[in-house]
Short mmCIF file of C-alpha atoms in Angstrom, two decimals:
data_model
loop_
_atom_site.label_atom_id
_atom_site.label_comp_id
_atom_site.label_asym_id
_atom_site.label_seq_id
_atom_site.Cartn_x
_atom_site.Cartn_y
_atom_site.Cartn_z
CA UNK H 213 -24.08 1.71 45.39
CA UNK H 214 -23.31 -0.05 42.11
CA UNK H 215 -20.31 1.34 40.29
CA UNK H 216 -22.62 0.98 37.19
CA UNK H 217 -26.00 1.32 36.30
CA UNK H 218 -27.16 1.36 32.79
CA UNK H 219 -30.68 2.64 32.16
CA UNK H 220 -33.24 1.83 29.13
CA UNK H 221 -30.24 2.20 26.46
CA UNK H 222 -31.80 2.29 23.00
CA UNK H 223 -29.81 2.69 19.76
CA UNK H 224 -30.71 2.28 16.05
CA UNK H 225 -28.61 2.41 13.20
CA UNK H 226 -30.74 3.75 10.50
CA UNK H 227 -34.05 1.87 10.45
CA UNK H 228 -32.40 -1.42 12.54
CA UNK H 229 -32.82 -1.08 16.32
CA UNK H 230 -29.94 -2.35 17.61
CA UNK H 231 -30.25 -1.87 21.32
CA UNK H 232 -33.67 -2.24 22.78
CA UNK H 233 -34.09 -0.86 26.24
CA UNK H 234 -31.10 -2.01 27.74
CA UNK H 235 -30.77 -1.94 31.27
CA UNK H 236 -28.20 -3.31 33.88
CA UNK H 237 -26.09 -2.98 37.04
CA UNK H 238 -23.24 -4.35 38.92
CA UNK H 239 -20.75 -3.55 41.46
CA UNK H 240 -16.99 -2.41 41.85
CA UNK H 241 -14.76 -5.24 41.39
CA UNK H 242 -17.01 -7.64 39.66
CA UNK H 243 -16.68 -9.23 36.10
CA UNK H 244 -19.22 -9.19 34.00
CA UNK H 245 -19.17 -11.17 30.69
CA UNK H 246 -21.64 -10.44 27.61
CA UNK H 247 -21.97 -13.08 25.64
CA UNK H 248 -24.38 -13.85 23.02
CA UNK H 249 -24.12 -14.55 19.03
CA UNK H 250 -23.15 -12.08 16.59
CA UNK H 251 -25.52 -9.38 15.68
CA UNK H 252 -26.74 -9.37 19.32
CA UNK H 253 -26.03 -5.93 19.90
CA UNK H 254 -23.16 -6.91 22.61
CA UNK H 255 -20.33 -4.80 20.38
CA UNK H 256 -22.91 -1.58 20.34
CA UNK H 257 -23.24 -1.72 23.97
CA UNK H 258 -19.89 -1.59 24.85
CA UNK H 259 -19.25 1.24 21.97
CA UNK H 260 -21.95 3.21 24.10
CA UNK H 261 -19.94 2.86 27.42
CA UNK H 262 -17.37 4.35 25.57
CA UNK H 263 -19.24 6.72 24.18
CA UNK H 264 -18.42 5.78 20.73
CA UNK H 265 -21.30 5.73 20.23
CA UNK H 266 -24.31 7.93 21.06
CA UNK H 267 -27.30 5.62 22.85
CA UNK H 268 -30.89 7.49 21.14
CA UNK H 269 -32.45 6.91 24.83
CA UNK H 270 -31.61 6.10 28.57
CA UNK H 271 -28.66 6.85 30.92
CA UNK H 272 -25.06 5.58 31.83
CA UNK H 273 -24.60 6.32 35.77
CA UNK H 274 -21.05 5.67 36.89
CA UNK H 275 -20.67 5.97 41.05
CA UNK H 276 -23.87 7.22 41.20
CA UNK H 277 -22.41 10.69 38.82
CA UNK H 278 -24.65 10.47 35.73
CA UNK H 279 -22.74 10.70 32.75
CA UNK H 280 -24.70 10.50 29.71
CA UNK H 281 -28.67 11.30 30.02
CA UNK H 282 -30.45 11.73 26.74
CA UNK H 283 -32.79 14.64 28.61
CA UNK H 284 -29.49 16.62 29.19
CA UNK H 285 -27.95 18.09 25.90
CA UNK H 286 -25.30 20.21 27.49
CA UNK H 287 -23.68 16.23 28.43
CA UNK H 288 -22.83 15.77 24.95
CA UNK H 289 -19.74 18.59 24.34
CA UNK H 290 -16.14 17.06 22.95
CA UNK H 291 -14.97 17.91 26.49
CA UNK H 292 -17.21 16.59 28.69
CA UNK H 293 -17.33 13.07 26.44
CA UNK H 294 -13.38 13.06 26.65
CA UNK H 295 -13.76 13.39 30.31
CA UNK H 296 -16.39 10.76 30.69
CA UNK H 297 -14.72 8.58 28.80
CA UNK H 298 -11.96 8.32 31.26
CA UNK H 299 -14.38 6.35 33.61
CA UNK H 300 -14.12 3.33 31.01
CA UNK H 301 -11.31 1.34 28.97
CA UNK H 302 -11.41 -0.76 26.07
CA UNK H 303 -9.73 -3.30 24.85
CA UNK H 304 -10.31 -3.58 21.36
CA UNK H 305 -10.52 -7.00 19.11
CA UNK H 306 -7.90 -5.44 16.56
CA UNK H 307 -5.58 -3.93 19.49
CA UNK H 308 -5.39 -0.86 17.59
CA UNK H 309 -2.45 -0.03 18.82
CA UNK H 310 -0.16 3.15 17.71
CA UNK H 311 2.25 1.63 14.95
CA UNK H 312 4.92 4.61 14.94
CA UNK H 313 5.45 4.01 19.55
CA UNK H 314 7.06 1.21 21.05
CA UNK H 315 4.73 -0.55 23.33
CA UNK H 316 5.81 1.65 26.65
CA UNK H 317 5.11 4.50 24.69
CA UNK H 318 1.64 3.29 23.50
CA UNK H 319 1.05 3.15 27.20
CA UNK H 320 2.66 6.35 28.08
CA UNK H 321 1.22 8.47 25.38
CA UNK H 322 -2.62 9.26 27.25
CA UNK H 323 -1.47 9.83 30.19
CA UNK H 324 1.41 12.11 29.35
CA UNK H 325 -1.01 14.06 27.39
CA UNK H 326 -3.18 14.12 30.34
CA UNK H 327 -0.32 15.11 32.59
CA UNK H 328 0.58 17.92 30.17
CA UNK H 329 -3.35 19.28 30.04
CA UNK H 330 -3.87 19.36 33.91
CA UNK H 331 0.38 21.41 33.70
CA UNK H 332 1.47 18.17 36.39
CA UNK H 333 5.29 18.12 36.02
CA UNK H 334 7.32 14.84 35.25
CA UNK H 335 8.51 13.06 37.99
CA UNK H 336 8.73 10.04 36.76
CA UNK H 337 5.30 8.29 37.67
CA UNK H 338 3.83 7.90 34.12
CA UNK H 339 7.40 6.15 32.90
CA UNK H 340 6.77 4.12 36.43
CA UNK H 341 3.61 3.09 36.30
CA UNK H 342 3.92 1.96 32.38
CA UNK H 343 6.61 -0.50 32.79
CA UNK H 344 4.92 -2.13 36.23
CA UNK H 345 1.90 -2.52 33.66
CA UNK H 346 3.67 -4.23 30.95
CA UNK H 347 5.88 -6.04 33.61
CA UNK H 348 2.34 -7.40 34.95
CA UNK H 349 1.40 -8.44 31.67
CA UNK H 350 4.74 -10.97 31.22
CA UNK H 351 6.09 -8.16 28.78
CA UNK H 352 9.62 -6.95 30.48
CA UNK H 353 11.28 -7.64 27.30
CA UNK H 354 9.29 -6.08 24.91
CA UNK H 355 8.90 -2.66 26.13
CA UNK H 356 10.49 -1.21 23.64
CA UNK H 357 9.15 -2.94 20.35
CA UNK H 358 7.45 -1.29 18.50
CA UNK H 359 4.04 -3.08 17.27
CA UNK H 360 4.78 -4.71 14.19
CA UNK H 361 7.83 -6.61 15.88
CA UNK H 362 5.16 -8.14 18.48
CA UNK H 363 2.95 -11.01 18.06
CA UNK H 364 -0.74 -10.58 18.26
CA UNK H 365 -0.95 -11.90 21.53
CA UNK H 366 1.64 -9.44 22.82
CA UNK H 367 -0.31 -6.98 21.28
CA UNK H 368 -3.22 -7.28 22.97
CA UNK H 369 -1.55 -7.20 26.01
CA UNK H 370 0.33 -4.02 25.34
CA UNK H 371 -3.15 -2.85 24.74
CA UNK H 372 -4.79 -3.79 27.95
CA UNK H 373 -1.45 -2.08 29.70
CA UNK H 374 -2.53 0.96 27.95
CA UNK H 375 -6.06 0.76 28.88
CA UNK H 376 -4.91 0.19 32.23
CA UNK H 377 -2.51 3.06 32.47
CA UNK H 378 -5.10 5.67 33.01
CA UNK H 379 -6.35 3.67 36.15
CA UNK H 380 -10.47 3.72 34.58
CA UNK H 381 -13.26 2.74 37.06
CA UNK H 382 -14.40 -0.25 34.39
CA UNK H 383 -12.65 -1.86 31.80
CA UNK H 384 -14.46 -2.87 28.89
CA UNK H 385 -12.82 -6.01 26.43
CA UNK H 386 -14.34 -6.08 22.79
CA UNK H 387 -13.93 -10.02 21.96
CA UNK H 388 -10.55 -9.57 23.04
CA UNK H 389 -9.41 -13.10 21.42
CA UNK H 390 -11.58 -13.11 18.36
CA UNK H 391 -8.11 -11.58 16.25
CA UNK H 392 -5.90 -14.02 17.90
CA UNK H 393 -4.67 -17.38 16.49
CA UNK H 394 -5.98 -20.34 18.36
CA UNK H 395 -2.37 -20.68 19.94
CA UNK H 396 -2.53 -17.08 21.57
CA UNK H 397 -5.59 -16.92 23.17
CA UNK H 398 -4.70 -18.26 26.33
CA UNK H 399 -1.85 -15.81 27.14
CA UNK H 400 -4.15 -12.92 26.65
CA UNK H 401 -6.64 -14.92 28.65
CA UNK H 402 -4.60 -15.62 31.20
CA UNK H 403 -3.60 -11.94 31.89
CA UNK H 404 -7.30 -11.32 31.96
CA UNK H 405 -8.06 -14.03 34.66
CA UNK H 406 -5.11 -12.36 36.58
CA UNK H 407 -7.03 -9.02 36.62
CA UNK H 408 -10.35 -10.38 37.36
CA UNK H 409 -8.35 -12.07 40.45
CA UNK H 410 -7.47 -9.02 41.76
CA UNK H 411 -10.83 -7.39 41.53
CA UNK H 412 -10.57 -5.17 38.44
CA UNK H 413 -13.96 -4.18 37.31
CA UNK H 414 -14.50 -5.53 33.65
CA UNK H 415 -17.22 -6.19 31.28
CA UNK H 416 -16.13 -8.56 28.89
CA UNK H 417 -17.74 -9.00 25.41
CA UNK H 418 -16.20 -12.88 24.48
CA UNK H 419 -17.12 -15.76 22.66
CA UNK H 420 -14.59 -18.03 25.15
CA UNK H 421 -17.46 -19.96 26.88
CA UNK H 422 -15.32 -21.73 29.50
CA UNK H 423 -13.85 -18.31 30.11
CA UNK H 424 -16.83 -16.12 30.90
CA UNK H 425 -17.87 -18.79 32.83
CA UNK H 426 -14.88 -19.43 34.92
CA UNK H 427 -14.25 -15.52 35.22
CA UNK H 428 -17.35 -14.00 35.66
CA UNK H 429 -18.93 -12.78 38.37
CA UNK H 430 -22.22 -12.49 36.64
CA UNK H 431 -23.37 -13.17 32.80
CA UNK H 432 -25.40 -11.23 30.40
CA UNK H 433 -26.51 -13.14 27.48
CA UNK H 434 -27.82 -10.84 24.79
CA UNK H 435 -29.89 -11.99 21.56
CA UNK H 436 -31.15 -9.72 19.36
CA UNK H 437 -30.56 -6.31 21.11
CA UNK H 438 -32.50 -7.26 24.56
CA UNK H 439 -30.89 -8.70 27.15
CA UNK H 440 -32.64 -12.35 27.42
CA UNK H 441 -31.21 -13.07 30.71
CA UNK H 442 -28.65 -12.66 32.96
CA UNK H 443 -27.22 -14.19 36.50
CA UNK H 444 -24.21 -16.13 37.83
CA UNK H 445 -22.14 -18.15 35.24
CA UNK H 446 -24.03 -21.61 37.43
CA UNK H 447 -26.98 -20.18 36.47
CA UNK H 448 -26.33 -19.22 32.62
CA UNK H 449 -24.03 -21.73 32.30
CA UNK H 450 -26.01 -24.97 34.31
CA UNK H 451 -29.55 -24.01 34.30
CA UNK H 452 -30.64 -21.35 31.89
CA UNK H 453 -34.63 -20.53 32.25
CA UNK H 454 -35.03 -18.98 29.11
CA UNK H 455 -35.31 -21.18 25.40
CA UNK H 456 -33.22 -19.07 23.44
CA UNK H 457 -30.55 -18.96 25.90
CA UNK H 458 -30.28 -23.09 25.58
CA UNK H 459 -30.53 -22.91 21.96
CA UNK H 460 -27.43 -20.11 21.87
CA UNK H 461 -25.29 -22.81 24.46
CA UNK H 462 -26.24 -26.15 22.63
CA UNK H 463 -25.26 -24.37 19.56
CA UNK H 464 -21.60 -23.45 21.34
CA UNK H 465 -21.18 -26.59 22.81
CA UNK H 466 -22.02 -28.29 19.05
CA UNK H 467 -20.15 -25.64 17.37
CA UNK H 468 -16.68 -26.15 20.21
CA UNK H 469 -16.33 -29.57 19.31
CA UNK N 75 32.38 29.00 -24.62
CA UNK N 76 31.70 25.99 -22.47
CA UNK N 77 32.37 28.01 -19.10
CA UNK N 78 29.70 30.76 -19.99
CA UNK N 79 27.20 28.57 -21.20
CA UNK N 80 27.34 26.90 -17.90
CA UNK N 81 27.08 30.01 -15.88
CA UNK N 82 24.30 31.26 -17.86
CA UNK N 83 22.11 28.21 -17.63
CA UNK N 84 22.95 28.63 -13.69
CA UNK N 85 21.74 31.61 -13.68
CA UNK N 86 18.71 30.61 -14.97
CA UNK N 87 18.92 27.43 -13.11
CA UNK N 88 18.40 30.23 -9.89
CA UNK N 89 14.81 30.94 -11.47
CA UNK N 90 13.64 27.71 -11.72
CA UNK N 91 14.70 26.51 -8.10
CA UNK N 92 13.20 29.81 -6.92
CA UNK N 93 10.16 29.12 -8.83
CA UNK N 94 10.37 25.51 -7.34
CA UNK N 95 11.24 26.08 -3.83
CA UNK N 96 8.29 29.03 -3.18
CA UNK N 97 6.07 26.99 -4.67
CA UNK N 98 6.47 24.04 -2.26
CA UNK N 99 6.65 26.54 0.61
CA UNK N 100 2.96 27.48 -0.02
CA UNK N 101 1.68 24.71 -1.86
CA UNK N 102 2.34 22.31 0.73
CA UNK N 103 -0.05 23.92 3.67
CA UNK N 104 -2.36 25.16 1.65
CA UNK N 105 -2.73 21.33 -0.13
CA UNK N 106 -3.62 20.47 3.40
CA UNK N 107 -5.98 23.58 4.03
CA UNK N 108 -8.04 22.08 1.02
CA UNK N 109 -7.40 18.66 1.97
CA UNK N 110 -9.54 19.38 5.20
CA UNK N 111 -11.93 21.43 2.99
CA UNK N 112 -13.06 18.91 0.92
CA UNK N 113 -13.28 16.34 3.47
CA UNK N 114 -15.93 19.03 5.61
CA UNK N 115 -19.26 17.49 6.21
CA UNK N 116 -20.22 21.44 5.50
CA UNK N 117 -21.19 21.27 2.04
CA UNK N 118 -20.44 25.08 2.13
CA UNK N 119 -17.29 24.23 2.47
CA UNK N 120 -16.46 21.03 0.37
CA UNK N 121 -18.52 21.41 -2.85
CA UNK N 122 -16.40 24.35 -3.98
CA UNK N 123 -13.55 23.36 -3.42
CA UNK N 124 -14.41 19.73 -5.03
CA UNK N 125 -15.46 21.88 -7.95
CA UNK N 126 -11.88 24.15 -7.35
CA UNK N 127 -9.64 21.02 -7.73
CA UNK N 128 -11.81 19.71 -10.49
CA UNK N 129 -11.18 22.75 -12.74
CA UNK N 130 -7.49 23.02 -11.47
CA UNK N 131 -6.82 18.89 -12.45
CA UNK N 132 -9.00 19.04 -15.60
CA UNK N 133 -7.11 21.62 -17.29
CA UNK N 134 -3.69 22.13 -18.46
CA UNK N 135 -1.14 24.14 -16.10
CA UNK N 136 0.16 25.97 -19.34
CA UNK N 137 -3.32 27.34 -19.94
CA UNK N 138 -3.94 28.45 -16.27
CA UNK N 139 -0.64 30.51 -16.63
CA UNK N 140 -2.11 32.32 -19.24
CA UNK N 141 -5.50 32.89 -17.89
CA UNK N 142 -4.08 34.02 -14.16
CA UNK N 143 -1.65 36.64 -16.09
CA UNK N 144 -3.60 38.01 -18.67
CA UNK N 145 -7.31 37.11 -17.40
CA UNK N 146 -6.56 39.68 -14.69
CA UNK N 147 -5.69 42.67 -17.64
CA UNK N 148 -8.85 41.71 -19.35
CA UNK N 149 -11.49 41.74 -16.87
CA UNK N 150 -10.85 44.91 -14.88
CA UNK N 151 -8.54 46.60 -17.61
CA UNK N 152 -5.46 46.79 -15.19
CA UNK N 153 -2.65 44.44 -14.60
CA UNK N 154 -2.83 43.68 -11.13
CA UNK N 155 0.71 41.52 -11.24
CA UNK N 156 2.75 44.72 -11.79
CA UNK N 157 4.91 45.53 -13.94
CA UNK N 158 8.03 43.89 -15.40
CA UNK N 159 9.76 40.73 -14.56
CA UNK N 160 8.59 40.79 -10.85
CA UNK N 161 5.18 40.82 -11.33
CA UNK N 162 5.49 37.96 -14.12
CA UNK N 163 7.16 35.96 -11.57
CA UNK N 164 4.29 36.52 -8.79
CA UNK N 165 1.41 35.51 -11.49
CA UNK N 166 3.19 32.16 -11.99
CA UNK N 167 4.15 31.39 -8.88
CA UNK N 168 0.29 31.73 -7.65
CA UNK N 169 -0.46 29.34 -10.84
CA UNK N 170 1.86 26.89 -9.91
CA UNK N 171 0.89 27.04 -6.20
CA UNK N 172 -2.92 27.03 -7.00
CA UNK N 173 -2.07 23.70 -8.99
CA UNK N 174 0.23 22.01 -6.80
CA UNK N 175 -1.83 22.99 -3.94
CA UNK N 176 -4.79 20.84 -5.52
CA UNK N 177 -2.94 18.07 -6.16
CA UNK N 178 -1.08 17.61 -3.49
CA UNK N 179 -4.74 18.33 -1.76
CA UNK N 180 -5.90 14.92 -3.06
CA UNK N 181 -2.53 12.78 -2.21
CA UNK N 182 -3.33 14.32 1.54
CA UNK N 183 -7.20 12.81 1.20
CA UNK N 184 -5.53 9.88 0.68
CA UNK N 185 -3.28 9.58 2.91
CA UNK N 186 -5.92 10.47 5.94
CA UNK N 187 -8.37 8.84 4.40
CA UNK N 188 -6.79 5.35 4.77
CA UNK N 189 -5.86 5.82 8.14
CA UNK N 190 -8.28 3.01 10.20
CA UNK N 191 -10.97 4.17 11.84
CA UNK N 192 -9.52 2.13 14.78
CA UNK N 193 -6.47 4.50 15.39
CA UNK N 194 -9.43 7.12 16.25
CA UNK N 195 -10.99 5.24 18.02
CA UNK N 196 -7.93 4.36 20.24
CA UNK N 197 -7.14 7.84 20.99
CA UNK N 198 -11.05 8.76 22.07
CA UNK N 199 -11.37 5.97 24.53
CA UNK N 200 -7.92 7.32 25.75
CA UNK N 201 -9.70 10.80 26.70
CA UNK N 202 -7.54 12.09 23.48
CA UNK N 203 -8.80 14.76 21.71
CA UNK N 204 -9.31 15.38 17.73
CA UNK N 205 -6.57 17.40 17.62
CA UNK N 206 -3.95 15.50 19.95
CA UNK N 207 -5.46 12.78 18.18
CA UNK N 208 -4.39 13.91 14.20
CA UNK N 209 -1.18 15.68 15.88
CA UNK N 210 0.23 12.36 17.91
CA UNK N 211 -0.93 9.35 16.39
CA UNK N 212 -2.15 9.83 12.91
CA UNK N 213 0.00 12.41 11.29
CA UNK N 214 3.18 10.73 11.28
CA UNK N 215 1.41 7.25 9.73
CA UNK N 216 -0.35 9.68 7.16
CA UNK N 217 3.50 11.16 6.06
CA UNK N 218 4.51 7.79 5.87
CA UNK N 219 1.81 6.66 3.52
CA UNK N 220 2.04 10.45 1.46
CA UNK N 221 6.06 10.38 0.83
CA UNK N 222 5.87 7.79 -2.20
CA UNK N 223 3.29 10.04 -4.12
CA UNK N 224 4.31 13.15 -2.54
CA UNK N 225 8.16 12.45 -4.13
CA UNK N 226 7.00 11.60 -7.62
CA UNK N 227 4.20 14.86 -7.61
CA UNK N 228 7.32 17.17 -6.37
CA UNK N 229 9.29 15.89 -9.02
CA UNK N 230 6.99 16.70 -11.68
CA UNK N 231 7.10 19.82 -10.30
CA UNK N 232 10.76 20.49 -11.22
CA UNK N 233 10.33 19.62 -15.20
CA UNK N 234 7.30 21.85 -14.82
CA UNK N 235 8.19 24.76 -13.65
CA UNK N 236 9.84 25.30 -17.41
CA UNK N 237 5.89 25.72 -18.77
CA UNK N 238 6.25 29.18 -16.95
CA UNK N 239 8.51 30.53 -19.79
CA UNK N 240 4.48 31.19 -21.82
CA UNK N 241 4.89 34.31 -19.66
CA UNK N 242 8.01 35.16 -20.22
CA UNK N 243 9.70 34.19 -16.82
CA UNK N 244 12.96 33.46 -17.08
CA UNK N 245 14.19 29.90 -15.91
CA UNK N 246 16.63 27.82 -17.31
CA UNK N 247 15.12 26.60 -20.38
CA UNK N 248 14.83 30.05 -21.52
CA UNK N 249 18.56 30.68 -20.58
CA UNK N 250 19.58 28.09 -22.94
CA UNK N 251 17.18 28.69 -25.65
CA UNK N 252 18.29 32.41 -26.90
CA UNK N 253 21.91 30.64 -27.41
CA UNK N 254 19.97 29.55 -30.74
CA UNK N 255 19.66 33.27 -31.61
CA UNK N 256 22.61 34.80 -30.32
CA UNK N 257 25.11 32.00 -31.05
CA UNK N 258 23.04 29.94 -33.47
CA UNK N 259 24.16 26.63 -31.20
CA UNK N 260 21.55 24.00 -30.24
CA UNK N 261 23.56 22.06 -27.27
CA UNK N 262 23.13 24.74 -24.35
CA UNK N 263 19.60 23.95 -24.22
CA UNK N 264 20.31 19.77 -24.64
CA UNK N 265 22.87 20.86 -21.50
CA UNK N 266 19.61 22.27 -19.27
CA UNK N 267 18.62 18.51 -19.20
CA UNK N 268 21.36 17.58 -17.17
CA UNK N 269 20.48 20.11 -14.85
CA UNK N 270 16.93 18.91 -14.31
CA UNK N 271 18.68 15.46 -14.09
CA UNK N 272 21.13 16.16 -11.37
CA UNK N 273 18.33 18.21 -8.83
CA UNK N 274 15.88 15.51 -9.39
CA UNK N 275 18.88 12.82 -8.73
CA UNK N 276 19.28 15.22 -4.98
CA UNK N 277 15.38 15.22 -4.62
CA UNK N 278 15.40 11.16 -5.61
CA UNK N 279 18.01 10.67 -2.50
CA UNK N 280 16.48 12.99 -0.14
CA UNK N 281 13.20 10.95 -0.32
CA UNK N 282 14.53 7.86 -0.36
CA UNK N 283 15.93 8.79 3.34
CA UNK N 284 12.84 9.78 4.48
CA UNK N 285 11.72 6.64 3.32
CA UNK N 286 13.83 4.88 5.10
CA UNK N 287 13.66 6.84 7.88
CA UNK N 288 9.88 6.37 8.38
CA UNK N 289 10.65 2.40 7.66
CA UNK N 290 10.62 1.54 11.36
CA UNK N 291 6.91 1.13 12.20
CA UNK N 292 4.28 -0.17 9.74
#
């Protein structure tokens, strides 16, 4: 069973259809990569996982639990979106983390909050399980700066710890790098590859060619709110079928140089 | 001569802080009450009180005094305020906390309004909910960004709360003003002034440690 399946997702904003029947699949512990140029729609999509935004038409089916139909009104209560929303993370391109925490208790703060909903007592886990995060993400010695003391690239990993922290079936990355100075990239990369090594189930919205290709498990390349095609990075990457997908990769490799 | 001056203009320096303090204690919530009003997408709900803090900021606050403690009288032929120096005081503090209330409505807008929309939209994908979501992360940036304007409006408030002497509610100013009748002297009411001067000099400090306090995040 595919840990996702996405079905006919349509979304307009105003009279501009930004999503046209989007539809795709893929399994636990696979990383997907949407790439594509700007305006493609590949921001929306992932803003739909997440239920930040609501798709007009189709389905989101997580495990084979369907968790956002457009047939089935009752779906769409604060509640039951919180709770769906906890099958997906996000990474966002401007970290948006919380200024007034220190990054362990940017990654504390949801879960606590969850703990204290669901009347779990403390016993230490949450505190636990937020420093191994950071710790994973090279970020021992910054647990307790607070955001403005960190560099971008520290940022973003603080944020990915607190994405990670409430343990979601699929982690979503918004053009995780596109905020970053050239020099920083490659440490929030790097944690990335790490995760994608051990079999975290991502979708990554990137720009970072060499990445998605080296990372992915499969890649979705998106042009103007269709997907236009989509297959293994040798296939995107070495021997695309369709002429729009060329154009969009001679245009990176012109534009990398 | 010195000594009872001074205790007199204490005395009335016990009506303005009690004007001062009562006013903040109800102005302040119900600033945010309307705050969250006008922001409403229920047009119900926001266009009034749009229209509320228009009136309230486009007029003066000596006029309002008048109209909430006489207007009363007029239209139903009673007082409703009471009788006597009590009821004076109630009439203006409700003035002064209708029009601080408004104000410090707007600094509020402002301070939630420039919150980004990416600090929401952190605590949604987080399974947060609106309210865990205004209580934990945005409220503390918002009375970080509100304390500046929030000093200087509270401030104002102390020199103001002298206007409420057009109904005949004693404060300080009034202390030292019927020393010009009974004594024929001028200085007691130059002497309020340093009154004003040293509570706004404790108000000054107290915000700048907040200020400082709330210095270590950005």
């Amino acid at each position: 069973m595919p840990i996702l399946e996405v079905n006919n997702i349509r979304k307009s904003f105003g009279s501009t259809e930004v999503l046209k029947d989007i539809s795709f699949s893929m399994e636990e512990g696979q990383a997907v990569s949407i790439i594509g140029s700007s305006g493609s729609g590949k921001t929306t999509l992932l803003r739909c996982l997440n239920f930040l935004e609501t798709p007009d038409a189709g389905t989101i089916t997580v495990r084979g639990e369907k968790l956002f139909d457009t047939a089935d009104a009752a779906g769409r209560s604060d509640a039951r979106i919180a709770e769906n929303r906890l099958h997906f993370g996000l990474v966002f391109q401007q970290f948006n983390l919380f200024p007034q925490y220190t990054a362990l208790q940017n990654v504390m703060l949801a879960p606590q909050l969850a703990a204290q909903k669901a009347k779990i007592p403390d016993d230490g886990s949450i505190l636990a399980k937020a420093r191994r995060l950071l710790d994973e993400m090279g970020l021992s010695d910054r647990m307790n700066n607070y955001p403005h003391q960190l560099s971008g690239g520290q940022q973003q990993r603080v944020a990915i710890a607190r994405a990670l922290a409430l343990s979601p079936d699929i982690l979503c990355f918004d053009e995780p790098t596109s905020a970053l100075d050239p020099e920083l990239t490659g440490e929030v990369l790097k944690v990335i590859r790490a995760l994608a090594d051990n079999n975290t189930t991502m979708i990554i919205v990137t720009h970072e060619m060499s990445f998605a290709r080296d990372v992915s498990d499969k890649v979705i390349f998106m042009d103007q709110g269709v997907i236009a095609e989509q297959g293994t990075p040798a296939e995107i990457f070495g021997d695309p079928k369709e002429e729009r997908t060329k154009r969009f990769l001679a245009s990176y490799t012109r534009g990398a140089m | 001569m010195f000594v009872s001056v001074t205790l007199s203009l204490l005395q009335g320096f016990w009506g303005t802080f009690k004007l001062f303090s009562l006013t903040l204690v109800f102005a302040l919530p119900l600033g945010l009450l309307i705050s969250l009003g006008s922001m409403s997408r229920l047009r119900v709900v926001s266009y009034p009180l749009k229209f509320l803090i228009w009136v309230i900021r486009g007029t003066p606050l000596l006029l309002q005094l008048l109209i909430f403690y006489y207007g009363p009288g007029i239209l139903f032929g009673t007082n409703i305020w009471g009788s006597g120096d009590a009821g004076r005081f109630i009439a203006a503090l409700v003035s002064f906390v209708i029009n601080y209330a408004c104000y410090f409505s707007e600094i509020y807008r402002g301070g939630i309004q420039s919150i980004p929309v990416g600090q929401y939209e952190a605590g949604y994908v987080l399974g947060m909910s609106k309210g865990e979501i205004f209580r934990k992360v945005v409220l503390l940036q918002v009375i970080k960004r509100i304390v500046p304007p929030m000093a200087n409006e509270i401030i104002t408030l102390v020199k103001d709360t002298s206007l409420a002497r057009v109904i005949a509610v004693y404060e300080i100013i009034w202390n030292g003003q019927k020393f010009i009748k009974s004594e024929g002297i001028i200085w007691p009411l130059f002497y309020t002034g340093v009154f004003y001067l040293v509570f706004s000099g404790l108000l000054t400090v107290l915000f700048d440690r907040l200020e400082k306090k709330l210095d270590y995040f950005r």
